Amino acid sequence: MTDQLVMGTDTGPSTPAPPDREAAARRTARGRRWRRTAVLALGWVAIYAVWEAASWWFGSRLLPRPHEVLQSAIEIIETGNFVGDFSASVLKTFAGFGVAALVGAPIGYLMGRSRYWRAFFHDGVTIAGTIPAIVYAVMSLIVFGLSNLGPILAVALVSAPYVALNVAEGIRGVDQQLITMSEAFGRTPRQIRREVLVPTIVPFVFAAIRMCFAVAWKVEALTEVFGGRSGVGFQIRTEYQLYDISAVLAWMVLFIAFMLVIERLVLAKAESRLLAWRPEERGAAL
Amino acid sequence: MTTVSDQPTSAVARRRSTTEIEQDTPQWRKVLTSDPAARVTSLLAFVLFWVLVSALYDRVPGPVAVWTSLVDEFSRGEVFGNFASTLYRFGVGVALATVVGVAVGVLMGLSQLSRAFLESPVLVALSIPAIIWSFLTVMWFGFGDTSPIVTTFLTSVPFVVVNVAQGVRGVSRDLRDMSATYDVPMGRRVRDLVLPAVTGYIAAGVRFAIIIGWNGVLLAEWFGGGGGVGYRARFWYDANRYAGFAAWVVLFVGFIVLLDRLVLDRMIQRSFRWRDSR
């Protein structure tokens, strides 16, 4: 945010500066941007260098070199197997989010609205947030065995506390004047709930889901590693059991890239569309 | 706190003052709806839920079975040795992650160029799942102390970096500009301006690191063979004795919850004191 402010003062077209000074300012701004991009690229070069050095140190059998991983990634893409596994993993993640929202949002609503329910749920929700992911993964397997429901349950268990806490925070942050005004104009509690409270929950549910998306897909993959029948985690486990480490890493790289794309494009777009009715808060919500 | 507790009561029964409602409520209702009673009720509800689930699914062990296997495990003398070796690995990993993370985070927060340079490595490190690290480190370092330590370190360090960098960037810009104008040496700037403002963020980052690192150490022990809490839990899981597994879950979840409640939460509140006490 601060960079943009600094840039703005440098390049601001509205400033009535003499043309030569304006051009000079533009040039410095361009130079700065260029330098930033160069350093950013340098960061990626550093990652590559560290990876190469580490695989030289451990030997390429224990840590395959980047181009070997790239090769297996290309193989995976060319065979076309990845579509089924990727869509299975993504669908399970989102199904888990759906369950988490269905369970977490009402709990958060109660926690935000009434003091009793806050005391009731508070301990459980905070404890559920600190339980290690491996526990959720194995527990879901014990409950459901080898089925697709296990990963869904694990994702739901991991993300429901976030959703509940965020919604509770959101409900407590509702403009009290709006509620007072609605009461003064004789709106029923039901109308207040539907028109004032519920619309305020939606962005908080979304923020929670975006916040725990990174954790959630990892838990999903972890559950599949422990006992899935399809999905990326299942493939990772299979390749690991065959000691094909470059394939393990290739699946991981593809999955990370895919999930980052989903996070950046799909979730961010959906959120900005849902929040379009309050443009002034869009920046703050991120 | 007070506004929240007042709001629902006044919304339900308008036209009556809060003191009137307060006097009308009978004593037993007040006791039942008090905060401690709510906590006890939620605990009871949880136990009831557990019993119900264990009755529905015979794969899920009930509270009694878990308790007996917990007692068994203690009487076998497996608990303290395994916990000690796990705690040693976990402690070394988290300590390393804190030191490295704070250093890198301060660097990242202070200068634009280092932030641009470190942005992508941190993003990549954040998105690599702990399971991959535990697979790799078990292969690299074998079944010893090293692989859980390295896994803990690698999974938790990016969280410390991100939190500390955010805290450093949040240091008052005016004060930073002023110290730049007056040519305050870098060492003093870090010591007197940055560190006090960042302590809270460091505490929050360490808390994250501890929660994430605990998961990392358990995973590495699960796939490694060098003893420890995770190894023992896997032993029971592989033997299809889920009560033994659940007993260990109770132990290590209890440990992390106690650590979080008794140490970390207080630490964070203490270090954010200057900001929150308005």
Short mmCIF file of C-alpha atoms in Angstrom, two decimals, chain A residues 1-3 6 35-36 39-44 46-47 54 58 61-64 111-124 126-127 129-135 138-139 141-146 162 172 176 179-180 183 186-189 214-215 217-218 221-222 225-226 236-237 240 243 245 248-249 252 256 260 264, chain B residues 1 3-5 7-8 10-12 14 32-39 41-43 45 53 57 59-61 112-132 134-136 138-141 159 169 173 207-208 211-212 214-215 218-219 222-223 230 237 242 245-246 249 252-253 256-257 260-261:
data_model
loop_
_atom_site.label_atom_id
_atom_site.label_comp_id
_atom_site.label_asym_id
_atom_site.label_seq_id
_atom_site.Cartn_x
_atom_site.Cartn_y
_atom_site.Cartn_z
CA MET A 1 0.00 0.00 0.00
CA THR A 2 2.80 2.38 0.91
CA ASP A 3 4.59 1.71 -2.37
CA VAL A 6 4.92 6.72 -2.96
CA ARG A 35 14.46 -2.58 -10.38
CA ARG A 36 11.69 -4.15 -8.32
CA VAL A 39 14.83 -8.18 -7.81
CA LEU A 40 11.63 -10.21 -7.89
CA ALA A 41 13.08 -12.29 -10.72
CA LEU A 42 16.27 -12.60 -8.69
CA GLY A 43 14.18 -14.17 -5.92
CA TRP A 44 13.05 -16.91 -8.30
CA ALA A 46 17.64 -17.78 -5.82
CA ILE A 47 14.99 -20.49 -5.31
CA ALA A 54 20.57 -28.95 -2.39
CA PHE A 58 21.94 -34.79 -1.35
CA ARG A 61 18.20 -39.64 -6.16
CA LEU A 62 17.18 -38.09 -2.84
CA LEU A 63 16.33 -34.66 -4.21
CA PRO A 64 15.77 -34.60 -7.97
CA MET A 111 -21.47 -16.42 19.27
CA GLY A 112 -21.72 -12.90 17.99
CA ARG A 113 -25.30 -12.34 19.10
CA SER A 114 -25.56 -13.85 22.53
CA ARG A 115 -23.27 -13.91 25.46
CA TYR A 116 -24.34 -17.36 26.59
CA TRP A 117 -23.53 -19.00 23.29
CA ARG A 118 -20.23 -17.19 23.13
CA ALA A 119 -19.19 -18.68 26.46
CA PHE A 120 -20.59 -22.03 25.29
CA PHE A 121 -18.65 -22.26 22.03
CA HIS A 122 -15.59 -20.15 22.72
CA ASP A 123 -13.37 -22.82 24.27
CA GLY A 124 -14.32 -25.47 21.76
CA THR A 126 -10.36 -21.97 19.94
CA ILE A 127 -9.21 -25.48 20.84
CA GLY A 129 -8.25 -24.10 15.86
CA THR A 130 -5.07 -25.32 17.57
CA ILE A 131 -5.47 -29.05 16.92
CA PRO A 132 -2.77 -30.23 14.49
CA ALA A 133 -3.95 -31.07 10.98
CA ILE A 134 -2.64 -34.64 11.21
CA VAL A 135 -5.20 -35.34 13.94
CA VAL A 138 -6.39 -39.48 10.75
CA MET A 139 -9.60 -38.95 12.67
CA LEU A 141 -10.09 -41.71 8.18
CA ILE A 142 -11.05 -43.58 11.32
CA VAL A 143 -14.62 -42.31 11.08
CA PHE A 144 -15.18 -42.82 7.35
CA GLY A 145 -12.54 -45.34 6.35
CA LEU A 146 -11.21 -45.22 2.80
CA TYR A 162 -12.12 -20.04 11.31
CA ARG A 172 -20.16 -7.98 16.62
CA GLN A 176 -25.36 -0.83 15.94
CA ILE A 179 -30.06 -2.08 14.17
CA THR A 180 -31.32 0.73 16.34
CA GLU A 183 -35.99 -1.11 15.50
CA GLY A 186 -40.66 -0.97 13.60
CA ARG A 187 -38.86 -3.74 11.74
CA THR A 188 -39.37 -7.17 13.23
CA PRO A 189 -36.37 -9.10 14.57
CA ALA A 214 -4.07 -22.50 2.11
CA VAL A 215 -4.42 -24.69 5.19
CA TRP A 217 -6.07 -27.85 0.65
CA LYS A 218 -2.99 -29.07 2.47
CA ALA A 221 -4.01 -33.64 0.39
CA LEU A 222 -2.73 -34.97 3.72
CA VAL A 225 -1.99 -39.35 1.51
CA PHE A 226 -3.09 -41.26 4.58
CA ILE A 236 1.74 -38.46 -4.06
CA ARG A 237 1.52 -41.48 -1.76
CA TYR A 240 6.37 -42.11 -2.75
CA TYR A 243 10.37 -44.08 -4.49
CA ILE A 245 10.64 -38.62 -5.75
CA VAL A 248 6.16 -36.71 -5.90
CA LEU A 249 7.63 -33.26 -6.32
CA MET A 252 3.27 -31.18 -5.49
CA ILE A 256 0.58 -25.78 -5.53
CA LEU A 260 -2.49 -20.61 -6.11
CA ARG A 264 -5.85 -15.70 -6.80
CA MET B 1 -18.13 -6.93 25.93
CA THR B 3 -22.53 -3.80 24.51
CA VAL B 4 -22.77 -7.30 23.13
CA SER B 5 -24.30 -8.74 26.24
CA GLN B 7 -27.90 -6.00 22.85
CA PRO B 8 -29.85 -9.23 22.45
CA SER B 10 -32.89 -5.31 24.71
CA ALA B 11 -33.81 -6.45 21.21
CA VAL B 12 -36.04 -9.24 22.44
CA ARG B 14 -38.19 -3.66 24.15
CA LEU B 32 -27.68 -21.59 34.41
CA THR B 33 -26.94 -18.86 31.89
CA SER B 34 -23.76 -17.62 33.54
CA ASP B 35 -20.46 -17.99 31.69
CA PRO B 36 -18.97 -20.81 33.79
CA ALA B 37 -22.21 -22.77 33.52
CA ALA B 38 -22.11 -22.33 29.75
CA ARG B 39 -18.58 -23.74 29.68
CA THR B 41 -22.61 -27.31 29.57
CA SER B 42 -20.49 -27.22 26.44
CA LEU B 43 -18.06 -29.73 27.94
CA ALA B 45 -22.41 -31.60 25.37
CA VAL B 53 -20.63 -40.96 17.82
CA TYR B 57 -19.62 -45.92 14.60
CA ARG B 59 -14.62 -47.72 14.74
CA VAL B 60 -14.65 -44.64 16.97
CA PRO B 61 -13.45 -45.41 20.50
CA GLN B 112 11.81 -2.53 -0.18
CA LEU B 113 14.42 -4.38 -2.20
CA SER B 114 14.86 -7.22 0.25
CA ARG B 115 11.11 -7.56 0.39
CA ALA B 116 10.93 -7.86 -3.38
CA PHE B 117 13.74 -10.40 -3.26
CA LEU B 118 12.31 -12.55 -0.47
CA GLU B 119 8.65 -12.34 -1.50
CA SER B 120 8.65 -15.33 -3.83
CA PRO B 121 10.81 -17.63 -1.65
CA VAL B 122 8.50 -16.99 1.29
CA LEU B 123 5.41 -17.58 -0.86
CA VAL B 124 6.86 -20.87 -2.08
CA ALA B 125 7.88 -21.93 1.42
CA LEU B 126 4.40 -21.11 2.73
CA SER B 127 2.72 -23.28 0.15
CA ILE B 128 4.83 -26.44 0.47
CA PRO B 129 2.82 -28.87 2.59
CA ALA B 130 4.36 -30.29 5.75
CA ILE B 131 3.87 -33.80 4.43
CA ILE B 132 6.29 -33.18 1.56
CA SER B 134 8.50 -34.86 6.20
CA PHE B 135 8.82 -37.25 3.24
CA LEU B 136 11.94 -35.48 2.03
CA VAL B 138 13.05 -38.66 6.36
CA MET B 139 14.82 -39.67 3.17
CA TRP B 140 17.61 -37.16 3.59
CA PHE B 141 18.44 -37.61 7.26
CA PHE B 159 4.95 -18.01 9.28
CA ARG B 169 6.01 -2.55 8.09
CA ARG B 173 6.13 5.72 9.26
CA ARG B 207 2.40 -18.86 18.28
CA PHE B 208 1.64 -19.72 14.66
CA ILE B 211 0.98 -24.67 16.19
CA ILE B 212 2.26 -25.38 12.67
CA TRP B 214 3.75 -29.24 16.27
CA ASN B 215 1.94 -30.62 13.27
CA LEU B 218 4.19 -35.19 14.51
CA LEU B 219 4.13 -35.84 10.77
CA TRP B 222 4.80 -40.55 11.93
CA PHE B 223 6.73 -41.28 8.75
CA GLY B 230 3.94 -39.28 16.42
CA TYR B 237 -3.06 -46.68 14.33
CA TYR B 242 -7.84 -46.74 17.64
CA PHE B 245 -4.25 -43.74 18.96
CA ALA B 246 -6.96 -41.57 20.51
CA VAL B 249 -4.28 -37.60 20.43
CA PHE B 252 -0.68 -34.17 22.31
CA VAL B 253 -3.75 -32.06 21.76
CA ILE B 256 -0.63 -27.91 22.61
CA VAL B 257 -3.86 -26.48 24.06
CA ASP B 260 -1.35 -22.12 23.86
CA ARG B 261 -3.63 -21.13 26.71
#
